[in-house]
XYZ file of C-alpha atoms in Angstrom:
598
model
C -15.001 81.986 -28.074
C -14.538 84.023 -25.102
C -12.768 85.426 -22.147
C -12.734 83.208 -19.182
C -11.639 83.979 -15.575
C -11.778 82.661 -12.113
C -10.653 82.774 -8.495
C -10.436 80.003 -6.019
C -9.985 81.009 -2.399
C -11.718 80.280 0.824
C -15.139 82.716 0.956
C -14.940 83.130 -2.833
C -17.888 85.319 -2.724
C -15.959 88.108 -1.411
C -14.151 88.175 -4.508
C -17.175 89.804 -6.624
C -15.431 92.920 -7.566
C -11.951 91.285 -8.157
C -13.795 89.113 -10.669
C -15.646 91.629 -12.678
C -12.616 93.778 -13.014
C -11.060 90.640 -14.426
C -13.756 89.839 -17.083
C -14.216 93.805 -17.592
C -10.620 93.788 -18.702
C -11.437 91.280 -21.461
C -14.657 92.889 -22.715
C -12.868 92.535 -26.226
C -12.922 88.830 -26.113
C -16.752 88.555 -25.262
C -18.987 91.682 -25.990
C -22.148 89.988 -25.909
C -22.686 89.280 -22.338
C -20.766 88.943 -18.818
C -21.838 86.619 -16.207
C -20.515 85.264 -12.653
C -21.313 82.149 -10.361
C -19.971 81.742 -7.040
C -19.254 78.570 -4.761
C -18.234 78.946 -1.369
C -14.827 78.438 -2.418
C -14.750 79.089 -6.206
C -15.918 82.359 -8.413
C -16.169 81.927 -11.925
C -16.339 84.785 -14.596
C -16.897 84.615 -18.447
C -17.282 87.034 -21.231
C -19.413 85.639 -24.077
C -18.841 85.930 -27.960
C -21.880 84.276 -28.985
C -20.956 81.429 -31.538
C -23.198 78.349 -30.743
C -26.894 78.292 -29.407
C -27.120 82.101 -29.037
C -29.812 81.477 -26.626
C -29.279 81.906 -22.775
C -28.950 78.318 -22.724
C -25.320 78.603 -24.124
C -24.255 81.204 -21.240
C -21.619 80.669 -18.955
C -20.406 79.737 -16.331
C -22.446 76.843 -16.862
C -23.607 74.244 -14.374
C -24.066 70.658 -14.713
C -27.533 69.368 -14.256
C -26.721 68.471 -10.645
C -25.486 71.773 -9.874
C -22.269 70.369 -8.366
C -20.048 71.246 -11.359
C -19.472 74.544 -13.255
C -17.517 75.229 -16.288
C -16.349 78.253 -18.284
C -14.686 77.350 -21.581
C -12.937 79.433 -24.321
C -13.094 77.782 -27.750
C -14.924 75.519 -30.058
C -15.250 71.487 -29.659
C -15.621 70.520 -33.242
C -17.759 67.672 -34.122
C -19.414 67.983 -30.464
C -22.706 66.904 -32.059
C -21.428 63.283 -32.607
C -19.768 63.382 -29.251
C -23.085 64.196 -27.835
C -24.686 61.142 -29.095
C -22.157 59.062 -27.432
C -23.447 60.551 -23.874
C -27.150 60.495 -24.699
C -27.902 59.700 -20.831
C -27.139 63.186 -19.876
C -30.131 65.564 -19.243
C -28.924 68.278 -21.805
C -30.240 71.979 -21.078
C -29.541 73.468 -24.520
C -27.393 72.798 -27.435
C -24.007 74.041 -26.757
C -20.693 72.346 -26.981
C -19.672 73.314 -23.556
C -22.458 71.478 -22.035
C -21.037 68.417 -23.876
C -17.742 69.012 -21.670
C -20.033 68.532 -18.666
C -21.814 65.460 -19.676
C -18.463 63.905 -20.432
C -17.125 64.991 -17.210
C -20.069 62.818 -15.360
C -18.994 59.718 -17.012
C -15.254 60.014 -17.361
C -13.949 62.641 -15.018
C -10.402 63.935 -15.934
C -10.052 61.347 -18.562
C -12.270 63.156 -20.791
C -9.502 65.172 -21.988
C -8.154 62.255 -24.301
C -11.218 62.351 -26.222
C -11.904 66.048 -26.324
C -11.056 67.639 -29.671
C -11.165 71.161 -30.992
C -9.509 74.403 -29.690
C -9.793 75.214 -25.940
C -9.150 76.371 -22.681
C -11.347 75.655 -19.630
C -11.626 75.226 -16.142
C -14.293 73.387 -14.546
C -14.999 73.222 -10.612
C -16.365 70.348 -9.030
C -17.722 71.300 -5.448
C -18.031 67.904 -4.168
C -14.486 67.106 -4.591
C -13.306 70.953 -3.916
C -11.153 70.354 -7.203
C -10.634 72.507 -10.164
C -9.834 70.946 -13.536
C -8.415 73.125 -16.041
C -6.957 72.122 -19.402
C -5.664 73.589 -22.946
C -5.795 72.411 -26.401
C -3.249 70.316 -28.031
C -1.902 72.989 -30.470
C -2.099 76.303 -28.129
C -4.786 77.577 -30.066
C -6.430 79.085 -26.846
C -4.617 80.692 -24.054
C -4.532 80.019 -20.158
C -2.538 81.874 -17.820
C -2.905 81.516 -13.788
C -1.200 82.628 -10.756
C -0.935 82.323 -7.044
C -2.359 85.614 -5.158
C -1.001 87.677 -2.100
C -3.383 85.643 0.169
C -2.729 82.271 -1.686
C -5.611 82.433 -4.049
C -5.387 80.448 -7.082
C -6.407 82.731 -10.091
C -6.813 81.972 -13.694
C -7.977 83.771 -17.197
C -7.455 83.880 -20.620
C -5.115 86.820 -20.685
C -2.517 88.294 -18.550
C -3.943 91.453 -18.126
C -7.109 89.867 -16.339
C -4.660 88.565 -13.632
C -3.199 91.798 -13.340
C -6.803 93.324 -12.983
C -7.505 91.327 -10.257
C -4.891 93.336 -8.247
C -4.244 90.099 -6.188
C -0.574 89.915 -7.350
C 2.484 92.060 -7.948
C 4.175 90.896 -11.078
C 7.972 90.481 -11.364
C 9.703 90.228 -14.516
C 11.159 86.770 -15.828
C 14.577 87.261 -16.917
C 14.558 83.548 -18.865
C 11.535 84.894 -20.760
C 13.253 88.169 -21.736
C 16.346 86.430 -23.135
C 13.921 83.999 -25.098
C 12.211 86.774 -26.515
C 15.338 88.737 -27.867
C 16.396 85.709 -29.394
C 12.980 84.885 -31.019
C 10.722 87.548 -31.324
C 8.093 85.966 -28.616
C 7.824 84.467 -25.280
C 7.736 80.529 -25.088
C 4.445 79.086 -24.795
C 5.959 77.289 -21.384
C 6.500 80.619 -19.789
C 4.945 84.289 -19.373
C 7.093 87.577 -19.230
C 6.165 87.221 -15.504
C 8.319 84.927 -13.421
C 5.197 84.623 -11.067
C 2.189 84.375 -13.613
C 2.520 80.918 -15.530
C 1.106 79.613 -18.514
C -0.441 76.222 -19.059
C 1.384 74.736 -21.831
C -0.161 73.322 -24.817
C -1.513 69.691 -24.490
C -1.373 70.057 -20.523
C -3.848 69.697 -17.886
C -3.592 71.228 -14.424
C -5.586 70.222 -11.064
C -5.932 72.562 -8.313
C -6.875 70.770 -4.876
C -6.208 71.818 -1.426
C -3.825 74.678 -2.296
C -1.555 72.006 -4.555
C -1.186 72.549 -8.433
C -0.497 69.455 -10.409
C 0.350 69.996 -14.024
C 0.735 67.302 -16.353
C 1.226 66.586 -20.316
C -1.931 64.491 -21.644
C -1.023 64.721 -25.127
C 2.518 64.291 -27.605
C 3.069 64.700 -31.112
C 3.165 61.401 -32.921
C 7.139 60.833 -32.987
C 7.288 58.229 -35.793
C 6.800 58.879 -39.397
C 4.588 56.538 -41.754
C 5.293 54.683 -44.638
C 3.044 55.889 -47.426
C 2.777 55.968 -51.397
C 1.957 59.597 -53.073
C -1.320 58.120 -54.220
C -2.584 56.452 -50.826
C -1.388 59.741 -49.042
C -3.353 62.177 -51.558
C -6.758 60.067 -50.768
C -6.206 60.019 -47.295
C -5.109 63.994 -47.177
C -8.078 65.038 -49.138
C -10.787 62.951 -47.006
C -9.182 64.279 -43.858
C -8.995 68.060 -44.923
C -12.558 67.720 -46.162
C -13.664 66.476 -42.821
C -11.682 68.939 -40.885
C -13.209 72.090 -42.859
C -16.714 70.755 -42.834
C -16.606 70.371 -38.736
C -15.325 74.030 -38.352
C -18.163 75.379 -40.510
C -20.455 74.518 -37.627
C -21.913 77.819 -35.968
C -25.200 79.618 -35.599
C -23.841 82.725 -37.448
C -21.893 83.114 -40.697
C -18.586 81.717 -40.988
C -16.224 83.289 -43.627
C -12.810 82.880 -44.814
C -9.215 84.595 -44.984
C -7.911 84.516 -48.411
C -4.334 85.557 -49.024
C -3.707 84.112 -52.372
C -1.286 81.616 -51.006
C -1.620 77.942 -51.415
C -3.078 77.249 -47.954
C -5.830 79.720 -47.566
C -6.964 79.044 -51.100
C -7.160 75.434 -50.515
C -9.578 76.258 -47.263
C -11.595 78.777 -49.758
C -11.905 75.825 -52.361
C -13.109 73.232 -49.649
C -15.771 75.725 -47.978
C -16.987 76.083 -51.537
C -18.088 72.297 -51.546
C -20.272 72.954 -48.197
C -21.620 76.311 -48.527
C -23.615 77.983 -51.381
C -21.920 81.361 -50.775
C -19.045 82.427 -48.644
C -17.628 85.690 -47.824
C -13.690 86.074 -48.389
C -11.479 88.454 -46.944
C -7.950 89.762 -48.222
C -5.645 92.233 -46.931
C -2.763 93.791 -48.997
C -0.334 96.674 -49.390
C -0.320 98.546 -52.361
C 2.883 97.897 -53.978
C 4.015 95.582 -56.801
C 4.340 92.626 -54.553
C 1.037 92.539 -53.491
C -0.734 89.390 -53.087
C -4.234 90.996 -53.703
C -4.265 89.994 -57.300
C -3.779 86.283 -56.430
C -6.651 86.355 -53.717
C -9.011 87.783 -56.400
C -8.322 84.867 -58.694
C -9.360 82.364 -56.236
C -12.441 84.901 -55.353
C -13.447 84.957 -58.895
C -13.062 81.152 -59.614
C -15.389 80.129 -56.575
C -17.497 83.221 -56.823
C -17.069 84.582 -53.356
C -18.752 87.338 -51.719
C -14.813 88.881 -51.587
C -13.619 92.118 -49.715
C -10.431 93.706 -49.864
C -8.703 95.516 -47.352
C -6.107 98.032 -48.428
C -3.252 99.226 -46.168
C -3.994 102.785 -44.780
C -1.422 105.027 -44.900
C -1.777 106.160 -41.622
C 0.136 106.829 -38.378
C 2.102 103.752 -37.831
C 3.331 104.593 -34.644
C -0.110 105.604 -33.439
C -1.175 102.228 -34.599
C 1.637 100.244 -32.617
C 0.423 102.273 -29.314
C -3.027 101.278 -29.865
C -2.721 97.423 -30.909
C 0.180 96.160 -28.584
C -1.408 96.561 -25.674
C -3.713 93.555 -26.534
C -0.328 91.192 -26.570
C 0.333 91.605 -23.054
C 3.775 90.565 -23.621
C 6.564 91.753 -26.069
C 6.220 90.258 -29.491
C 8.315 91.293 -32.647
C 6.172 89.404 -35.510
C 5.510 92.466 -37.801
C 2.654 90.747 -39.138
C 0.531 91.345 -36.139
C -0.242 94.771 -37.291
C -1.845 93.700 -40.760
C -3.340 90.647 -38.837
C -5.458 93.169 -36.604
C -6.464 95.461 -39.894
C -7.761 92.260 -41.611
C -9.726 91.229 -38.414
C -10.937 94.505 -37.850
C -12.425 94.429 -41.269
C -13.703 90.944 -40.989
C -15.510 91.849 -37.887
C -17.896 94.334 -39.958
C -19.878 91.576 -41.263
C -18.522 88.293 -39.814
C -18.157 86.467 -36.144
C -16.352 83.603 -37.535
C -13.290 83.259 -40.146
C -11.375 80.262 -41.180
C -7.774 80.689 -41.276
C -4.745 78.678 -43.449
C -2.397 79.260 -40.576
C 0.135 76.106 -40.030
C 0.198 74.844 -43.537
C 3.645 75.750 -43.618
C 4.913 73.732 -40.691
C 2.475 70.827 -41.387
C 3.348 70.607 -45.284
C 7.068 72.093 -45.445
C 6.237 75.366 -46.951
C 9.220 77.433 -45.601
C 11.945 78.404 -47.737
C 14.319 77.361 -44.591
C 12.950 73.843 -44.680
C 14.339 73.487 -48.469
C 17.689 75.201 -47.181
C 18.002 72.338 -44.346
C 17.234 69.737 -46.744
C 19.818 71.070 -48.954
C 22.450 71.161 -45.758
C 21.595 67.629 -45.073
C 22.043 66.261 -48.459
C 25.276 68.102 -48.966
C 28.547 66.187 -48.990
C 29.882 67.801 -45.865
C 26.912 67.294 -43.463
C 28.748 65.534 -40.603
C 31.407 64.569 -42.585
C 34.707 65.210 -40.463
C 37.172 64.881 -43.409
C 34.740 66.996 -45.538
C 34.688 69.715 -43.164
C 38.356 69.793 -42.164
C 39.291 70.287 -45.889
C 36.557 72.784 -46.522
C 37.971 74.921 -43.567
C 41.136 75.040 -45.356
C 39.614 75.697 -48.584
C 37.485 78.695 -47.621
C 40.669 80.594 -46.222
C 41.445 81.110 -49.946
C 37.978 80.740 -51.589
C 34.438 82.112 -51.038
C 32.344 79.172 -50.525
C 28.414 78.419 -50.737
C 26.105 79.541 -47.924
C 25.025 75.691 -47.539
C 28.970 75.024 -46.917
C 29.546 78.009 -44.730
C 26.277 76.713 -42.491
C 27.320 73.186 -42.128
C 30.678 74.130 -41.024
C 28.990 76.765 -38.481
C 26.555 74.233 -37.088
C 26.546 70.903 -35.801
C 22.915 69.692 -37.338
C 20.250 70.884 -39.300
C 18.469 71.446 -35.810
C 21.282 73.133 -34.494
C 20.967 75.683 -37.632
C 17.112 75.665 -37.045
C 17.095 76.763 -33.544
C 19.912 79.182 -33.703
C 19.956 80.801 -37.006
C 16.500 80.613 -38.373
C 14.110 83.271 -37.069
C 16.927 84.433 -34.680
C 17.471 88.116 -33.710
C 19.978 88.402 -30.861
C 22.620 85.367 -30.384
C 23.477 84.397 -27.113
C 26.812 86.738 -27.003
C 24.674 89.701 -28.145
C 22.014 88.827 -25.428
C 24.665 88.639 -22.896
C 26.052 92.143 -23.773
C 22.479 93.403 -23.242
C 22.733 91.905 -19.702
C 20.938 88.839 -20.086
C 22.948 85.674 -19.193
C 20.114 82.968 -19.281
C 19.670 80.765 -22.283
C 16.283 79.206 -21.873
C 15.433 76.027 -23.695
C 11.932 75.080 -24.190
C 10.975 71.254 -23.700
C 9.110 69.058 -26.381
C 6.951 66.196 -26.166
C 9.318 63.829 -28.102
C 13.040 63.842 -28.296
C 14.123 65.517 -31.726
C 16.363 63.576 -34.143
C 18.869 66.483 -35.106
C 19.176 65.257 -38.468
C 15.452 64.997 -39.215
C 13.496 67.560 -41.052
C 10.244 66.064 -40.349
C 11.333 66.558 -36.390
C 12.193 70.183 -37.241
C 8.557 70.941 -38.463
C 7.498 68.913 -35.186
C 9.697 71.478 -33.066
C 8.096 74.262 -34.958
C 4.814 73.162 -34.018
C 5.361 72.855 -30.271
C 7.625 76.242 -30.464
C 6.846 78.615 -32.843
C 3.472 77.620 -33.500
C 1.747 78.264 -30.016
C 4.186 80.721 -29.231
C 4.139 83.164 -32.311
C 1.554 82.175 -34.498
C -1.402 81.196 -32.084
C -0.709 84.041 -30.161
C -1.064 86.820 -32.883
C -3.996 84.919 -34.356
C -5.843 84.993 -30.849
C -4.791 88.062 -29.428
C -5.577 90.082 -32.881
C -8.880 88.351 -33.472
C -9.739 88.464 -30.007
C -9.290 92.474 -29.805
C -11.879 92.747 -32.701
C -14.127 90.218 -30.971
C -13.760 87.861 -33.683
C -13.211 84.064 -33.699
C -10.538 82.444 -36.021
C -10.377 78.897 -36.555
C -7.776 76.936 -38.119
C -8.761 73.713 -40.130
C -5.157 72.677 -40.837
C -5.003 71.833 -36.699
C -7.966 69.556 -36.892
C -6.187 66.680 -34.863
C -6.879 63.792 -37.292
C -5.647 65.915 -40.003
C -2.760 67.368 -38.319
C -1.472 64.029 -37.054
C -1.724 62.576 -40.485
C 0.616 65.515 -41.752
C 3.031 65.120 -38.791
C 3.599 61.567 -39.954
C 3.939 61.996 -43.309
C 7.430 61.090 -44.796
C 9.740 64.034 -45.866
C 9.909 63.452 -49.256
C 6.346 63.899 -49.904
C 6.632 67.527 -48.094
C 10.063 69.021 -49.065
C 12.809 68.380 -52.089
C 15.666 70.649 -52.605
C 13.398 71.788 -55.651
C 9.973 71.825 -54.402
C 7.919 72.498 -51.339
C 4.388 71.339 -49.824
C 4.483 68.651 -52.312
C 1.519 66.396 -50.740
C -0.469 69.852 -50.849
C 0.383 70.782 -54.640
C -0.549 66.878 -55.448
C -3.861 66.664 -53.685
C -5.246 70.177 -53.949
C -3.652 71.431 -57.165
C -6.682 71.038 -59.423
C -8.726 73.363 -56.985
C -6.583 76.271 -57.887
C -5.811 78.599 -60.854
C -2.688 78.129 -62.570
C -1.024 81.160 -61.301
C -1.733 79.652 -57.654
C -0.291 76.545 -58.516
C 3.087 78.066 -59.340
C 3.176 80.121 -56.121
C 5.421 79.615 -53.297
C 5.803 81.270 -49.906
C 5.428 85.034 -49.591
C 5.665 86.972 -46.295
C 2.568 88.669 -45.017
C 3.892 92.291 -43.930
C 6.078 95.278 -45.078
C 9.845 95.251 -44.469
C 11.086 96.575 -40.940
C 13.351 98.683 -42.940
C 10.594 100.271 -44.661
C 8.876 101.169 -41.632
C 12.122 102.751 -39.737
C 12.111 105.213 -42.747
C 8.668 106.801 -41.248
C 9.336 109.831 -39.203
C 6.698 108.844 -36.850
C 8.155 105.302 -35.886
C 11.654 106.961 -35.833
C 10.433 109.268 -32.919
C 8.542 106.402 -31.038
C 12.085 104.730 -31.422
C 13.948 107.473 -29.961
C 11.340 108.228 -27.130
C 11.479 104.609 -25.975
C 15.148 103.515 -26.554
C 17.307 106.612 -26.301
C 16.049 107.857 -23.059
C 17.690 105.746 -19.929
C 14.811 106.488 -18.005
C 12.512 104.231 -19.952
C 11.386 100.955 -17.880
C 12.999 98.727 -20.624
C 16.421 99.804 -19.135
C 15.628 98.280 -15.848
C 16.123 94.942 -17.483
C 18.588 95.636 -20.386
C 21.762 97.604 -20.658
C 21.044 101.093 -21.887
C 24.643 101.616 -23.694
C 24.686 98.087 -25.041
C 21.223 98.468 -26.609
C 22.213 101.713 -28.430
C 24.454 99.683 -30.792
C 21.561 97.766 -32.228
C 19.460 100.477 -33.378
C 20.438 100.285 -37.130
C 16.927 100.008 -38.660
C 16.852 96.247 -38.655
C 14.981 93.535 -37.061
C 17.107 93.567 -33.958
C 16.310 97.425 -33.645
C 12.253 96.263 -34.289
C 12.744 93.604 -31.619
C 13.727 96.260 -28.946
C 11.268 98.711 -30.125
C 8.567 96.071 -29.339
C 9.979 95.229 -26.015
C 10.208 98.885 -25.048
C 6.854 99.408 -26.204
C 5.565 96.481 -23.821
C 7.511 97.802 -20.885
C 5.883 101.392 -21.700
C 2.470 99.990 -21.751
C 2.997 98.208 -18.504
C 5.103 100.729 -16.847
C 1.985 101.155 -13.923
C 2.705 97.317 -12.871
C 6.561 97.108 -13.825
């Protein structure tokens, strides 16, 4: 896990100062060392967090044995030892997973990407071809940003702040991305908050050659569901998940686990127990009646882990926001980034790598709204013109159920999902704020508007890389911690994506396949649990004086940078201590953090 950076330009050795500024800005991503390598037309930089092959043999930028190629990699290639055996002809210099990509490139060139598992963002310079080959992993676990500089330089890095640190570009705010942020609380993984700084989307590769940039998709989610019995599904589920966990435990440092006490993290901890004699588990909890700490302790006791609890510190919340939010580089409204930072900070005291139970909800159907959407689809009025007409007349006289109301309001469960679930500002509200654009992200498949599985696929390509993986990467890397996500192992994730809906969600239950397969590994209390959010309510935070002072400073002053992009008077009407207010506060905080470049 590291930070990568590069500048492709004529006389690249003249950019030594710029490449150093770029890597220095990402010191948190790789505190162990910093290195640079130069060709005539390529400058590559790297910040290292040592995980595999801690010796100098694992340092980057890394040359191939011919010295004609050089790579910088951020991430981990799971199962790289087995891949290495298939490329035994390559004269390896060390034992790192990075060198395996160089070996694959010698034989397959850019086609290596189809056989490369793991979480990664990398750039490989081929000096003979005068070509840069870049790629990002399938689910967007690792970031990759790029831009064209003032003198036509091609600039890339793991974080936006590194591109800005180069001084080679003056950023311009992207109003499409602003609108998307206000709607969902995060920037799409197909955009950045700046119109002239780009993100390489998940599952895409990029080739720079002779000043031309070509971006193409190399992977699409499996679009068809399988037909599978519960017993067969359980057997395959367990085999693939155990294999995923085993592969992600490979490191030359200790690997621990986050443990919330929910079904997903409890499952990871239970399976790690089969491969390690002792494991460290870390839990974060708020000191209130709904704290999950007691559930986490049950699992920790069952598996006799070296368990550590991180308790909420009653500090200055505004001060925490000002300290932590700059790591995000873009506006980000997910309230759980604050506790996520704290658990990563405490994990780093004894660990360099931690496993996470993230993305289980999207793969197994764990969110409450999936159950609601299942009820919407099964309701007698769903897409029934006659029933809908009658209910519209009926509800003028009588109160109808939530399911009925939503069926009348939205054309399909996909329409409901995209325009109601996790939405802050509606299109009309964004228009009032002065943002008329309505950006819609592309997908690798054509969603069936009536398919619950396709809604989960949409979340895997929209919410997971845009929100969840951003939070995981930035908060972990802010603390020089590597976080791995076993549920996103390619073989396991593809299996879960294709499971039939009834093995995930019914009107009465969620995560059916996980409960059936992993139930015996949990305690009785855990078996009865359903999804619980990670974090306190926004309303309780707005009751704190320091947050209200920060809000007033940033949102009630017309001279704040945020009001270069949204209407001041319209914004005042949304400051009512709810999610919309929090969304605007985070946008204002981003503008404040970046006022020197805006």
